[in-house]
PDB file of C-alpha atoms in Angstrom:
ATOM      1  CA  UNK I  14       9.097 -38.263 -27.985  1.00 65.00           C
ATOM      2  CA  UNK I  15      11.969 -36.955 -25.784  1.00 75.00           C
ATOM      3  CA  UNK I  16      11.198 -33.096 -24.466  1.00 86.00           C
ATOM      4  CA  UNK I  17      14.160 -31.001 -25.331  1.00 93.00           C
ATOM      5  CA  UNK I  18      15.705 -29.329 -22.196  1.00 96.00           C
ATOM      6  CA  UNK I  19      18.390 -26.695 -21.618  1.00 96.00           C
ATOM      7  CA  UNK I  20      21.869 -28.109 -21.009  1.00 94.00           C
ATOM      8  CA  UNK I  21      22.461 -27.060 -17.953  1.00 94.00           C
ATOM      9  CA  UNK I  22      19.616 -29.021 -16.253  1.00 94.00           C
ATOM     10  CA  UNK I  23      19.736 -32.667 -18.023  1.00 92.00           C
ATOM     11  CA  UNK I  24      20.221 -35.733 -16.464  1.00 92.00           C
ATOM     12  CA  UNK I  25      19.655 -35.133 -12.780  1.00 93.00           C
ATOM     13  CA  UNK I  26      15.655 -35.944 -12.172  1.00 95.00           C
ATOM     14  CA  UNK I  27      15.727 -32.640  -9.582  1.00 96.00           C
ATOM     15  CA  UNK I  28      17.674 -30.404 -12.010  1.00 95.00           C
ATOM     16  CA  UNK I  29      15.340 -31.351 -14.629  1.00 96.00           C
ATOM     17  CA  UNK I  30      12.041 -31.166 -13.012  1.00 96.00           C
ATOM     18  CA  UNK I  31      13.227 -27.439 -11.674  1.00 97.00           C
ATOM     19  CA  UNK I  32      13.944 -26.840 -14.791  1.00 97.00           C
ATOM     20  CA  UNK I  33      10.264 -27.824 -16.248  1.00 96.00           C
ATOM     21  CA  UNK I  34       8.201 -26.267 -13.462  1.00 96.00           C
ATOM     22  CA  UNK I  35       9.891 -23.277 -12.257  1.00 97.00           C
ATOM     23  CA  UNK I  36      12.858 -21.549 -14.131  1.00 97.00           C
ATOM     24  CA  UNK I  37      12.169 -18.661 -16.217  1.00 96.00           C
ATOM     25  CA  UNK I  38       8.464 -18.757 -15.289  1.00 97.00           C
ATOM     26  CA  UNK I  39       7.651 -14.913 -14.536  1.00 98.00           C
ATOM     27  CA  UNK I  40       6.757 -15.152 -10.392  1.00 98.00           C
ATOM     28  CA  UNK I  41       4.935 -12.073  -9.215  1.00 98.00           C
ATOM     29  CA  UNK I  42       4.446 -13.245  -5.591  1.00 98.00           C
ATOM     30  CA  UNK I  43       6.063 -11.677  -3.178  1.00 98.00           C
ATOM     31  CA  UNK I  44       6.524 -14.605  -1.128  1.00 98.00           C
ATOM     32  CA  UNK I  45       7.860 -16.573  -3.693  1.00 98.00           C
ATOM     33  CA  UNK I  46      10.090 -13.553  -5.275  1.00 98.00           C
ATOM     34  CA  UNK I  47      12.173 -13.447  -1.201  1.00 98.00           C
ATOM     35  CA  UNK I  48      12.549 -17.610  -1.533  1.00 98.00           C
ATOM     36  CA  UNK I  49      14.249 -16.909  -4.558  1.00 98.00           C
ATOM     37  CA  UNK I  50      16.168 -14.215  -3.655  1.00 98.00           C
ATOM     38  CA  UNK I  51      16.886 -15.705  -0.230  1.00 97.00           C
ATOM     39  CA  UNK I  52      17.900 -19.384  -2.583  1.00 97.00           C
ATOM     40  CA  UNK I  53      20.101 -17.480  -4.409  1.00 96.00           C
ATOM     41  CA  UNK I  54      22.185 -15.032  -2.024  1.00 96.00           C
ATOM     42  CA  UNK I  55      22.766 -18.681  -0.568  1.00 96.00           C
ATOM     43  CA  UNK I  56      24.179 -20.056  -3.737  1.00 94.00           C
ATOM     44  CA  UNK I  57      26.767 -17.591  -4.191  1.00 89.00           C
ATOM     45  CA  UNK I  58      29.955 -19.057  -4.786  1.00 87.00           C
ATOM     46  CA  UNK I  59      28.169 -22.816  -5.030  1.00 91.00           C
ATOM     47  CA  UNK I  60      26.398 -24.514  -7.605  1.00 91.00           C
ATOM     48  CA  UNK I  61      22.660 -24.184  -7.863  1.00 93.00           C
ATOM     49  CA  UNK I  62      22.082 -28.057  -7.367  1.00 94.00           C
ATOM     50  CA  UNK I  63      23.741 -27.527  -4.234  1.00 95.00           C
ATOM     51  CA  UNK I  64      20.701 -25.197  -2.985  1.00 96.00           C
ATOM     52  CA  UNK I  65      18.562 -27.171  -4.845  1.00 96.00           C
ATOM     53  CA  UNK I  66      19.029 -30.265  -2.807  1.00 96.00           C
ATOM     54  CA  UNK I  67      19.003 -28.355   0.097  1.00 97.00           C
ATOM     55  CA  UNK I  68      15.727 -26.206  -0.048  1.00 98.00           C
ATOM     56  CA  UNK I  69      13.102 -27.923   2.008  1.00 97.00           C
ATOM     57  CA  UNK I  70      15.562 -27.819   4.519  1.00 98.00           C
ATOM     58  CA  UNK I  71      15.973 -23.712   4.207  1.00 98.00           C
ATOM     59  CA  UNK I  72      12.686 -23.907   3.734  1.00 98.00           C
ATOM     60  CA  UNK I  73      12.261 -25.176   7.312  1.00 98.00           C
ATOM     61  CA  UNK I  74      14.601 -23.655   9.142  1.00 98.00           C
ATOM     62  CA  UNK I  75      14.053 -20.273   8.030  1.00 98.00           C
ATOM     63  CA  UNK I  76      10.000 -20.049   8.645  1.00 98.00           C
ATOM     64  CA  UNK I  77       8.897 -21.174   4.987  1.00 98.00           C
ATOM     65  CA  UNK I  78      10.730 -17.854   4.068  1.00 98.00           C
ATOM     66  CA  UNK I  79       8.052 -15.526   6.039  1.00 98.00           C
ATOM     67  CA  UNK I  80      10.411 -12.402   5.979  1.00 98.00           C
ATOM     68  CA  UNK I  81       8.249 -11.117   8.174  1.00 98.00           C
ATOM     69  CA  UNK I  82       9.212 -13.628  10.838  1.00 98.00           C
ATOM     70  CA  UNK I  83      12.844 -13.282   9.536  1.00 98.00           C
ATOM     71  CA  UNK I  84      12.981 -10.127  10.063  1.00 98.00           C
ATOM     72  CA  UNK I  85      12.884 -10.400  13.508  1.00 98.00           C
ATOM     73  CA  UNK I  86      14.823 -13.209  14.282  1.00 98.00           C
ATOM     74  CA  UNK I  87      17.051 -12.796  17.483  1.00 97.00           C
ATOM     75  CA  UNK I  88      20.219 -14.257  18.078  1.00 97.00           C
ATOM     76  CA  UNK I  89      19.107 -17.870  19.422  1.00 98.00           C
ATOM     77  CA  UNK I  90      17.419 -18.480  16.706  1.00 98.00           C
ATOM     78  CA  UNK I  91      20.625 -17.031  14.494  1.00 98.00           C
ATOM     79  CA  UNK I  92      22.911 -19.984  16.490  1.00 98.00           C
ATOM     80  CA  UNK I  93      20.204 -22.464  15.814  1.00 98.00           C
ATOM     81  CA  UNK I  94      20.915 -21.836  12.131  1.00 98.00           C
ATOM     82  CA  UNK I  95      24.217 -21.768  12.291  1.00 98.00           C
ATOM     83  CA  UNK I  96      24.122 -24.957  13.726  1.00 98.00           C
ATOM     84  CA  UNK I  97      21.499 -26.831  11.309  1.00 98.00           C
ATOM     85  CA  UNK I  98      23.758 -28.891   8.725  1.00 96.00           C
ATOM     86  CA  UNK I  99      20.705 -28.917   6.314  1.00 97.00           C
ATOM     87  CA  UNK I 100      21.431 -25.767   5.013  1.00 98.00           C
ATOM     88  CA  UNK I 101      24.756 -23.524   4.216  1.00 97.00           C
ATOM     89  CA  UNK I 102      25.811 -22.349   7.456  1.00 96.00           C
ATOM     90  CA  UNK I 103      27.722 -19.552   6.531  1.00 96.00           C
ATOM     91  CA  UNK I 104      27.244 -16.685   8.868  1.00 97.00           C
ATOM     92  CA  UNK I 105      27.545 -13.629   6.641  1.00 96.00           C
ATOM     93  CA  UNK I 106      24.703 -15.614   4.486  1.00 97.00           C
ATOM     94  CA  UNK I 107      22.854 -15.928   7.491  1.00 98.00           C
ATOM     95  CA  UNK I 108      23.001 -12.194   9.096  1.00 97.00           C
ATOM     96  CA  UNK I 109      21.908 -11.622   4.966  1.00 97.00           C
ATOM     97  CA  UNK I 110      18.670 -12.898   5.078  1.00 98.00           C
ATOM     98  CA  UNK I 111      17.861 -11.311   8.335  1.00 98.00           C
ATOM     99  CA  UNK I 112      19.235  -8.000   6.968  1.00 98.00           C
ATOM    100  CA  UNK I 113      17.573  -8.409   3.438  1.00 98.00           C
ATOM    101  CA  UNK I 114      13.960  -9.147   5.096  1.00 98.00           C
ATOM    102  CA  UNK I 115      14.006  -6.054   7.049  1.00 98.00           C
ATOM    103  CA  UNK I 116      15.110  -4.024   3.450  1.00 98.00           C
ATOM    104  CA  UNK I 117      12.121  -6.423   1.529  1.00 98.00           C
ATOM    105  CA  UNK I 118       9.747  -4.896   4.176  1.00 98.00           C
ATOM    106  CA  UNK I 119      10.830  -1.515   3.445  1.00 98.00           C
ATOM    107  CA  UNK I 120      10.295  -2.268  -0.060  1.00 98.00           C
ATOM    108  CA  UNK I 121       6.939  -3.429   0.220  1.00 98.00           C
ATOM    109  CA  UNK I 122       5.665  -0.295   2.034  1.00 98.00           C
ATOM    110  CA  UNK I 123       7.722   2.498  -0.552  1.00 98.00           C
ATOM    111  CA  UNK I 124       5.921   0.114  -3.419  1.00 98.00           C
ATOM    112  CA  UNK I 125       3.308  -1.524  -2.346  1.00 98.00           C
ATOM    113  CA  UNK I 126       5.099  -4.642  -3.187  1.00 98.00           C
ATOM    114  CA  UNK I 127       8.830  -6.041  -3.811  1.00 98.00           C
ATOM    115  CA  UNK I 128       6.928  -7.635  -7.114  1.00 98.00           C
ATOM    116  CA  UNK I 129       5.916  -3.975  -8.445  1.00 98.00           C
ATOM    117  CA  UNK I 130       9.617  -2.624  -7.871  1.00 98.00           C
ATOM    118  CA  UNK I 131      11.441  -5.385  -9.111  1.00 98.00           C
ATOM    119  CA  UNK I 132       9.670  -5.968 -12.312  1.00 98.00           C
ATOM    120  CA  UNK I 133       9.970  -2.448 -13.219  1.00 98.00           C
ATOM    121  CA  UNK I 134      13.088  -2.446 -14.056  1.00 98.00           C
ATOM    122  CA  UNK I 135      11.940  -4.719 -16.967  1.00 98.00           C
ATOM    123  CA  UNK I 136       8.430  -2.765 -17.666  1.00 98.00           C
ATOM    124  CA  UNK I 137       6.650  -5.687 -16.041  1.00 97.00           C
ATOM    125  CA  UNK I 138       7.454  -8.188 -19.313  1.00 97.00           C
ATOM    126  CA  UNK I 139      10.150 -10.487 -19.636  1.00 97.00           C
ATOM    127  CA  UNK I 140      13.275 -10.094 -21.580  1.00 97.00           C
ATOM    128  CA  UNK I 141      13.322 -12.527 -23.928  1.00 97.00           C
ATOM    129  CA  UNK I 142      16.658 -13.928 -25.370  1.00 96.00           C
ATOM    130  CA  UNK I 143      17.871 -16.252 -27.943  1.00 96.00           C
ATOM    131  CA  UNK I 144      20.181 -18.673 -26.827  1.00 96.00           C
ATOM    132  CA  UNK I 145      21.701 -20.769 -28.704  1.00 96.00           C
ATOM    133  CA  UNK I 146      23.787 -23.307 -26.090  1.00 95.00           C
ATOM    134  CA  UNK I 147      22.892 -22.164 -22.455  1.00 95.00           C
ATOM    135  CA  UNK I 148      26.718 -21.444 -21.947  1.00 94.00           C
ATOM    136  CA  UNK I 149      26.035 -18.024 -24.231  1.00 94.00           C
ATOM    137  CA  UNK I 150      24.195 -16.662 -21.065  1.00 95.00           C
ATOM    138  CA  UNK I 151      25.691 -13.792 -19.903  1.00 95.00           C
ATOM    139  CA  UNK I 152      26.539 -13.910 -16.192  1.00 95.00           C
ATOM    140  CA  UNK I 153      25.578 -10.495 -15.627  1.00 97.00           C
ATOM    141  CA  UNK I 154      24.460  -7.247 -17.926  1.00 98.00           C
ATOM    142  CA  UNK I 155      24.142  -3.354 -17.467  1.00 98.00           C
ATOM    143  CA  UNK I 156      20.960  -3.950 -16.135  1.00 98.00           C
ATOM    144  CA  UNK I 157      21.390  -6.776 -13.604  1.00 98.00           C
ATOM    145  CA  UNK I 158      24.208  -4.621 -12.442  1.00 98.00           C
ATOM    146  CA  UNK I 159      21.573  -1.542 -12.264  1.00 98.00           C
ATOM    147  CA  UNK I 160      19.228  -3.886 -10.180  1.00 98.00           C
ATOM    148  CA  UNK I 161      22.204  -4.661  -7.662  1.00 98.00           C
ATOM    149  CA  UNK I 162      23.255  -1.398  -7.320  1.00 98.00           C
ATOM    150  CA  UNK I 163      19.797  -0.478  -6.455  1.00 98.00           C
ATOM    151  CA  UNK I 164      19.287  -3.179  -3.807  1.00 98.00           C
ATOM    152  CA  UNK I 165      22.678  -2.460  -2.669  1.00 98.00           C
ATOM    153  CA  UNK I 166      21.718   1.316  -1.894  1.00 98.00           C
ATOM    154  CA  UNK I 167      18.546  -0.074   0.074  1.00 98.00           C
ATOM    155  CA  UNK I 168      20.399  -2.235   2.110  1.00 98.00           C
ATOM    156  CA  UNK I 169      20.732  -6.027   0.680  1.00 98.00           C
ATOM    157  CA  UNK I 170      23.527  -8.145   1.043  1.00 96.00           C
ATOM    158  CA  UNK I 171      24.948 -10.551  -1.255  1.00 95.00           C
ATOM    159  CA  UNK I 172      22.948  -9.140  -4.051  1.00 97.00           C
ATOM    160  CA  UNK I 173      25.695  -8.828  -6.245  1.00 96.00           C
ATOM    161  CA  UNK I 174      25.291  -8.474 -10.120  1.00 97.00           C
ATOM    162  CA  UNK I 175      25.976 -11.974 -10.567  1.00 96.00           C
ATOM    163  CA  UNK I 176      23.430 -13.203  -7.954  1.00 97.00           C
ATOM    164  CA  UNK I 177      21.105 -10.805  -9.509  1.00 98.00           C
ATOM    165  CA  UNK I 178      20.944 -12.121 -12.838  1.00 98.00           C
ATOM    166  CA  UNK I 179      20.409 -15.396 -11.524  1.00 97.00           C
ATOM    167  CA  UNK I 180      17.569 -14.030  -9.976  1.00 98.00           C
ATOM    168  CA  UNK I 181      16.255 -12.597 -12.943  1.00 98.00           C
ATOM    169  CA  UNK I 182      16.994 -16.043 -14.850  1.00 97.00           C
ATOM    170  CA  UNK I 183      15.220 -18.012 -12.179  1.00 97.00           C
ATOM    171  CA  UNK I 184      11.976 -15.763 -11.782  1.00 98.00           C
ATOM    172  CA  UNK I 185      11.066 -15.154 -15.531  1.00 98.00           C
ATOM    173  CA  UNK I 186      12.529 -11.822 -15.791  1.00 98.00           C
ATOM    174  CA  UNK I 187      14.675 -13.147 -18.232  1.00 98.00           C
ATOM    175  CA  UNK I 188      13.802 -15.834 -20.618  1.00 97.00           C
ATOM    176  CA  UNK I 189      17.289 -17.675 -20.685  1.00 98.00           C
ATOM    177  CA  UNK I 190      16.033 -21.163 -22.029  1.00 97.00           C
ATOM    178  CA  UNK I 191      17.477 -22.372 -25.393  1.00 97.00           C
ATOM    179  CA  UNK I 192      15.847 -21.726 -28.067  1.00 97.00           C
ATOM    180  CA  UNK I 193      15.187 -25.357 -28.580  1.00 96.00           C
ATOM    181  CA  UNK I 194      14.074 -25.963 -25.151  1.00 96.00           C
ATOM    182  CA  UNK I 195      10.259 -26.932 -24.882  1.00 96.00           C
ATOM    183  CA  UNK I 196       9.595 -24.471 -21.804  1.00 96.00           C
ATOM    184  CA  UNK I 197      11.634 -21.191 -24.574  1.00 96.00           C
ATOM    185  CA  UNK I 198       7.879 -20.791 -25.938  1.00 93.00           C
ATOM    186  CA  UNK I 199       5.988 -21.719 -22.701  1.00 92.00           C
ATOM    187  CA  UNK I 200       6.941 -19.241 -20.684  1.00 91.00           C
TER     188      UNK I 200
END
């Protein structure tokens, strides 16, 4: 029997398979939570498949996503990424993620972790809605636009409300499948 999926992700094999292994499930790794939020400062203004398609390659050139390393990137290694066609070469993006690992870091030492003072804002459980169609999804709420504010005032980039909820979506702080989805209960 066919698996029902959200909307949004049928009929593309990468979409789907995202989809089943990753979105919505609640990631409390701080490596994986700066991939994420790295992927989807990236994807503003673009479609997710877009990044999708794209991540091994941001994956490689930016370290595996070791903020640490990004952190300290110079400006060689700035033109070298500006320069790789595998990824989105936009430079405001780019200066972002350099920018956004040194405000992660400081994170990590005011919490002990970016996972603590993330999930916080949702009391460390996932909000859990009932969609319908995946098109009922809001695009932002009070509290995405809380979370950006926040980030905003520690010195992110490109963390916009939007960007934030997408964020959220993607790393189980929000359960945004459809109701009728097979992963709504899983996760």
């Amino acid at each position: 029997m066919e698996k029902h999926r959200c909307g949004w992700c049928v009929g593309d094999d990468l979409y789907e398979a995202y989809h089943d292994e990753e979105w919505g499930i609640p990631v409390k790794d701080d490596n994986l939570l700066f991939e994420f939020l790295i992927l989807e400062t990236f994807q503003a203004g673009l479609s997710w498949i877009t990044i999708l398609r794209k991540r091994e390659n941001f994956r490689k050139a930016f370290d595996n996503f070791d903020y640490k390393k990004i952190a300290n990137y110079k400006q060689g290694k700035i033109d070298a990424l500006l320069q790789d066609a595998g990824i989105i070469r936009n430079k405001l993006k780019v200066n972002s993620a350099i920018t956004n690992a040194v405000a992660y870091i400081k994170i990590q030492k005011e919490f002990g972790s970016f996972s603590v003072y993330i999930w916080s804002f949702v009391n460390n459980k996932p909000i859990k809605n009932a969609l319908i169609n995946y098109k009922e999804a809001p695009a932002n709420t009070p509290l995405s636009d809380a979370i950006s504010k926040d980030l905003k005032k520690r010195g992110f980039k490109f963390v916009g409300s939007t960007v934030v909820y997408a964020f959220m979506q993607a790393t189980g702080m929000v359960n945004d499948h459809e109701i009728s989805c097979f992963r709504y209960n899983e996760v």
